[in-house]
Coordinates of C-alpha atoms in Angstrom, one line a residue:
M53 CA 105.3 27.1 59.7
V54 CA 104.8 24.4 62.4
L55 CA 108.2 25.4 64.2
F56 CA 107.3 28.9 64.1
V57 CA 104.2 28.3 65.5
F58 CA 105.0 25.6 68.3
V59 CA 108.2 26.8 69.2
V60 CA 109.1 30.5 68.5
C61 CA 105.7 31.9 69.2
P62 CA 105.5 30.2 72.5
Y63 CA 109.4 31.1 73.4
F64 CA 108.3 34.6 72.7
A65 CA 105.4 34.6 74.8
V66 CA 107.4 33.3 77.7
F67 CA 110.0 35.3 77.5
L68 CA 107.9 38.2 77.3
M69 CA 105.6 37.4 79.9
F70 CA 108.9 37.2 82.3
H71 CA 110.1 40.5 81.6
L72 CA 106.8 42.4 81.0
G73 CA 104.1 40.7 82.6
P74 CA 100.8 40.4 81.2
A75 CA 101.4 42.9 78.8
G76 CA 104.1 40.7 77.6
Y77 CA 101.6 37.8 76.7
V78 CA 99.4 40.5 75.0
V79 CA 102.5 41.2 72.9
A80 CA 103.2 37.7 71.8
F81 CA 99.7 36.9 71.2
I82 CA 99.1 39.9 68.4
F83 CA 102.6 38.8 66.8
Y84 CA 101.2 35.2 66.4
F85 CA 97.9 36.4 65.2
C86 CA 99.7 38.6 62.6
W87 CA 102.0 35.5 61.2
T88 CA 98.7 33.1 61.2
P89 CA 97.3 32.8 57.5
L90 CA 93.9 33.8 56.7
K91 CA 92.9 30.4 56.0
S92 CA 93.2 29.5 59.5
Y93 CA 90.0 31.5 60.0
S94 CA 87.6 31.4 56.9
N95 CA 89.1 28.1 55.6
P96 CA 88.8 28.9 52.0
E97 CA 90.5 26.4 49.6
N98 CA 91.7 28.7 47.0
T99 CA 92.9 31.8 49.2
Y100 CA 95.9 31.8 47.6
D101 CA 95.9 30.5 44.5
Y102 CA 96.8 32.6 41.7
D103 CA 93.7 32.4 39.0
N104 CA 90.8 33.7 38.2
M105 CA 89.1 30.8 40.3
N106 CA 90.2 33.2 43.4
P107 CA 88.2 36.6 44.1
L108 CA 91.2 37.9 46.0
Y109 CA 93.5 37.3 43.3
V110 CA 90.8 38.8 40.7
K111 CA 90.7 41.9 43.1
G112 CA 94.2 42.1 43.2
F113 CA 94.6 41.6 47.1
L114 CA 97.7 39.0 46.3
R115 CA 101.4 40.1 46.2
K116 CA 102.6 40.2 42.5
N117 CA 105.4 38.0 43.2
P118 CA 104.4 34.9 45.7
P119 CA 107.0 34.5 48.2
K120 CA 109.5 31.6 48.2
L121 CA 108.8 31.1 52.0
S122 CA 105.4 29.6 53.1
I123 CA 105.8 31.1 56.5
L124 CA 105.3 34.8 54.2
N125 CA 101.8 35.4 53.5
K126 CA 100.4 36.2 49.9
L127 CA 98.1 38.6 50.5
E128 CA 99.3 42.2 50.5
G129 CA 97.5 43.4 53.9
I130 CA 98.9 40.7 55.9
Y131 CA 102.1 40.5 54.6
F132 CA 102.2 44.1 55.4
C133 CA 101.3 43.2 59.0
Q134 CA 104.0 40.2 59.0
N135 CA 106.2 42.8 58.2
I136 CA 105.6 45.7 60.8
S137 CA 105.0 42.9 63.7
A138 CA 108.9 41.6 63.3
V139 CA 110.4 45.0 63.2
L140 CA 108.6 45.9 66.4
M141 CA 109.4 42.4 67.9
A142 CA 113.1 43.6 66.8
C143 CA 113.2 46.2 68.5
L144 CA 111.2 45.2 71.5
F145 CA 113.9 42.8 72.1
I146 CA 116.9 45.4 71.3
Y147 CA 115.2 47.5 74.3
L148 CA 115.0 44.9 76.6
G149 CA 118.6 43.5 75.7
Y150 CA 119.8 47.1 76.3
C151 CA 118.1 47.2 79.7
Y152 CA 119.8 43.9 80.6
L153 CA 123.1 44.5 79.6
N154 CA 123.6 47.9 80.8
G155 CA 121.7 47.1 84.2
I156 CA 119.4 50.0 84.0
Q157 CA 115.8 50.7 84.8
R158 CA 113.3 50.2 82.3
F159 CA 111.5 53.0 80.7
F160 CA 108.1 52.7 81.2
L161 CA 106.9 55.3 78.6
I162 CA 108.9 53.3 76.0
E163 CA 107.0 50.2 76.8
I164 CA 103.4 51.9 76.7
I165 CA 104.7 53.2 73.2
F166 CA 105.2 49.9 72.3
E167 CA 101.9 48.4 73.5
L168 CA 100.0 51.2 71.8
C169 CA 102.0 50.1 68.5
F170 CA 101.1 46.3 68.9
A171 CA 97.4 47.2 69.9
G172 CA 97.2 49.4 66.7
L173 CA 98.9 46.4 64.6
F174 CA 96.1 44.1 66.2
I175 CA 93.4 46.3 64.9
I176 CA 94.9 46.8 61.4
R177 CA 95.5 43.1 61.0
S178 CA 91.8 42.5 62.4
F179 CA 90.6 44.9 59.7
F180 CA 92.1 42.9 56.8
Q181 CA 91.0 39.9 58.5
I182 CA 87.6 41.1 58.1
Y183 CA 87.8 42.8 55.1
Y184 CA 89.4 39.8 53.1
S185 CA 86.9 37.5 54.5
Q186 CA 84.0 39.8 53.4
S187 CA 85.4 40.3 49.9
Y188 CA 85.9 36.6 49.3
N189 CA 82.4 35.6 50.4
N190 CA 80.5 38.6 48.7
A191 CA 82.4 37.8 45.4
Y192 CA 80.5 34.1 45.9
R193 CA 77.5 35.6 46.2
Y194 CA 77.5 38.4 43.3
S195 CA 80.2 39.7 40.9
Q196 CA 80.0 41.9 38.0
N197 CA 82.2 43.0 35.4
K198 CA 83.8 46.6 34.5
N199 CA 80.4 47.5 32.5
G200 CA 78.6 46.4 35.7
I201 CA 77.0 43.5 34.1
W202 CA 76.5 40.3 36.2
T203 CA 79.2 37.4 35.7
P204 CA 77.3 34.3 37.0
F205 CA 79.7 31.9 36.0
S206 CA 82.1 33.5 38.3
F207 CA 83.1 31.7 41.7
V208 CA 79.9 29.3 41.6
F209 CA 81.4 26.8 43.7
K210 CA 82.3 28.1 47.3
E211 CA 83.9 25.6 50.5
H212 CA 82.1 25.3 53.2
S213 CA 81.9 23.4 56.4
G214 CA 78.2 22.1 56.4
N215 CA 75.3 21.8 54.0
Y216 CA 72.1 23.1 54.9
F217 CA 70.4 21.4 52.2
K218 CA 71.3 17.8 51.0
S219 CA 73.1 17.7 47.4
F220 CA 71.4 16.0 44.2
S221 CA 73.0 13.2 42.4
C222 CA 72.0 10.4 40.1
N223 CA 72.8 8.7 36.8
Y224 CA 71.2 10.4 33.6
H225 CA 71.8 8.5 30.7
V226 CA 70.5 11.1 28.4
S227 CA 72.8 12.2 24.9
F228 CA 73.1 16.1 24.8
D229 CA 71.0 16.3 22.0
K230 CA 68.2 14.5 23.7
I231 CA 68.6 16.9 26.6
M232 CA 68.2 20.0 24.2
E233 CA 65.1 18.3 22.8
T234 CA 63.6 17.6 26.3
L235 CA 64.7 21.0 27.7
G236 CA 63.3 22.6 24.5
E237 CA 59.7 21.0 25.0
S238 CA 59.6 22.1 28.8
C239 CA 60.8 25.7 28.3
R240 CA 57.9 25.9 25.9
T241 CA 55.7 24.5 28.3
N242 CA 57.0 26.4 31.2
G243 CA 56.6 29.7 29.4
Y244 CA 60.5 30.0 28.6
H245 CA 61.1 31.6 24.9
F246 CA 64.2 30.3 23.5
C247 CA 66.7 33.4 22.9
E248 CA 70.4 32.5 20.8
R249 CA 72.7 29.8 20.7
Y250 CA 76.1 30.6 20.9
K251 CA 79.6 28.9 20.0
T252 CA 83.0 29.9 21.4
D253 CA 86.5 29.3 19.6
D254 CA 86.8 26.1 20.8
K255 CA 83.3 24.9 19.9
T256 CA 81.8 25.1 23.2
E257 CA 78.1 25.8 22.9
L258 CA 75.7 28.0 25.2
S259 CA 72.2 28.2 24.7
F260 CA 69.9 30.7 26.6
F261 CA 66.3 30.5 27.0
T262 CA 64.2 33.6 29.0
R263 CA 61.0 34.1 31.0
H264 CA 59.8 37.4 31.9
S265 CA 56.8 37.5 34.4
S266 CA 56.2 40.4 37.0
N267 CA 59.2 41.9 38.4
R268 CA 61.0 38.4 38.0
L269 CA 63.4 37.4 35.2
D270 CA 64.6 33.4 34.9
I271 CA 67.1 32.5 32.6
L272 CA 68.1 28.8 31.7
S273 CA 71.3 28.5 29.8
I274 CA 72.5 25.0 29.1
V275 CA 76.4 24.6 28.4
H276 CA 78.4 21.8 26.4
V277 CA 82.0 21.7 26.6
D278 CA 84.5 19.0 25.6
I279 CA 87.0 19.6 28.5
L280 CA 86.3 22.4 30.9
E281 CA 89.3 24.7 31.7
I282 CA 89.8 27.2 34.1
E283 CA 89.6 29.5 31.2
H284 CA 86.3 28.6 30.2
W285 CA 84.6 30.5 33.0
D286 CA 85.8 33.8 31.5
K287 CA 84.6 32.8 28.3
F288 CA 80.8 31.7 29.8
N289 CA 80.9 35.1 31.3
E290 CA 81.9 37.0 27.9
V291 CA 79.1 34.9 26.1
F292 CA 76.6 35.6 28.9
E293 CA 77.4 39.6 28.6
V294 CA 76.5 39.5 24.9
Y295 CA 73.3 37.7 25.8
W296 CA 72.5 39.9 28.4
K297 CA 73.0 43.1 26.2
N298 CA 71.0 41.6 23.1
F299 CA 67.8 40.1 25.3
V300 CA 67.7 41.6 28.7
E301 CA 69.2 44.8 29.0
G302 CA 66.8 47.7 28.5
K303 CA 63.9 45.0 27.4
Y304 CA 62.7 44.2 30.9
E305 CA 62.3 45.6 34.5
F306 CA 62.7 43.1 37.1
E307 CA 63.7 43.5 40.9
E308 CA 64.8 39.8 40.9
S309 CA 66.8 37.5 38.4
R310 CA 67.4 33.5 38.6
F311 CA 69.7 32.0 36.4
T312 CA 69.7 28.3 36.2
F313 CA 72.3 26.7 33.9
L314 CA 73.1 22.8 33.4
L315 CA 77.0 22.3 32.3
C316 CA 77.4 19.2 30.4
I317 CA 81.1 17.9 29.8
D318 CA 82.1 15.4 27.6
N319 CA 85.6 14.2 29.1
R320 CA 87.5 14.2 32.4
C321 CA 89.2 17.5 33.7
K322 CA 89.9 19.1 36.9
Q323 CA 87.7 21.8 37.1
L324 CA 85.0 19.7 38.3
R325 CA 86.8 17.9 41.0
K326 CA 85.8 20.2 43.6
I327 CA 82.0 19.3 43.0
N328 CA 81.4 17.2 46.1
N329 CA 79.9 17.6 49.8
L330 CA 82.1 20.4 50.4
H331 CA 81.4 23.0 48.1
S332 CA 78.1 24.5 47.4
I333 CA 76.5 27.9 45.8
D334 CA 76.0 31.0 47.8
Q335 CA 73.0 33.6 47.0
K336 CA 72.4 37.6 46.8
K337 CA 69.2 38.9 47.5
G338 CA 67.4 39.7 44.1
R339 CA 70.3 37.2 42.0
Y340 CA 70.0 33.6 42.7
R341 CA 71.8 30.7 40.9
L342 CA 71.5 27.0 40.6
P343 CA 74.7 25.4 39.0
A344 CA 73.7 21.5 37.7
V345 CA 76.7 19.6 36.4
L346 CA 76.1 16.3 33.6
S347 CA 79.6 14.6 33.5
Y348 CA 79.6 12.0 30.8
Y349 CA 82.6 11.0 31.6
H350 CA 81.8 9.8 35.0
N351 CA 79.0 7.3 34.5
D352 CA 76.5 10.0 33.0
T353 CA 76.1 11.5 36.5
L354 CA 73.6 14.4 36.9
S355 CA 74.8 16.6 40.2
I356 CA 73.2 19.8 41.5
C357 CA 75.1 21.8 43.9
P358 CA 73.9 22.6 47.4
I359 CA 73.1 25.9 48.9
C360 CA 75.2 26.8 51.7
S361 CA 73.0 29.4 53.5
R362 CA 70.1 29.0 55.6
L363 CA 69.1 32.9 55.1
R364 CA 70.1 33.8 51.6
G365 CA 67.9 32.3 48.9
Q366 CA 66.9 29.1 50.5
K367 CA 63.1 29.3 49.0
Q368 CA 64.5 30.7 45.6
Y369 CA 67.1 27.8 45.2
N370 CA 64.3 25.0 46.2
E371 CA 62.1 26.5 43.5
M372 CA 64.9 26.4 40.9
R373 CA 66.1 23.3 41.9
K374 CA 62.3 21.9 41.7
E375 CA 62.0 23.1 38.3
L376 CA 65.0 22.1 36.7
L377 CA 64.7 18.3 37.9
S378 CA 61.1 18.6 36.6
M379 CA 62.1 19.9 33.1
L380 CA 65.0 17.1 33.0
K381 CA 61.9 14.5 33.8
V382 CA 63.9 13.5 37.1
S383 CA 62.4 12.7 40.1
E384 CA 64.0 14.2 43.2
T385 CA 64.1 10.9 45.2

């Protein structure tokens, strides 16, 4: 990929500019643009991962068979642009070679056709750029399953380039049983009522508390898992769907829903290595989330994911974070 970017593309640019003038430089730029990975622009960490943590994979945008060559893009649309650009560039070189070898005057109509084709390809590649980026970002703000039910455990931790609100982390040496007792008391004090405790086939526990006031629904969930695996996120969403159908759907009217969950993990796992200052939570109007993690394997550390947007959900995030820390009897400072 480095050889292609720093050797092949500059050679194309110089060669085409020498033969076609400024239009040749533009053609070379469009060719380079078609072969540049999406990651270079939006910079998400898992853009090309084949797992359910990647919104682009879940939506079916990745090629079914991953390419062996790293230079070939895994996203269907961009891979299509790569192929078209390669065909157009090969035809352009054949045309220029034919004109040079036969000593004939260039055909400006043909060159205009080439320029129009590359211009159209630039528009298509830009469309995929915008479409994939928006699909990726929107999934981190809100996602739902095929039944139209919110899936708040999907796409929780989003990579970004800067924090607009400081993250929270502290040592919290409290057993899970004591946490359940503390939160149970705090929930009653704060107007929540206990709904149900669910257990999955691997003995993971999910407890749900609900509070409804005016046009707002507040949901608090405590999740206890031994080792967090990537498959757990789908299981959590399945349990949330059961809770939603049993305790929310058709029972409350609301315009805004806030979901806070505390994820308690007993043993070391790879899934939460990404929770650091480079990851955060994004929000959608009317649907707000606050993820908190208590890792017993890491010196009993309580962490709250920061928010990544100045515009979406800042006020709601601050209120949810303040309430959770108060219910856990933890000071912000």
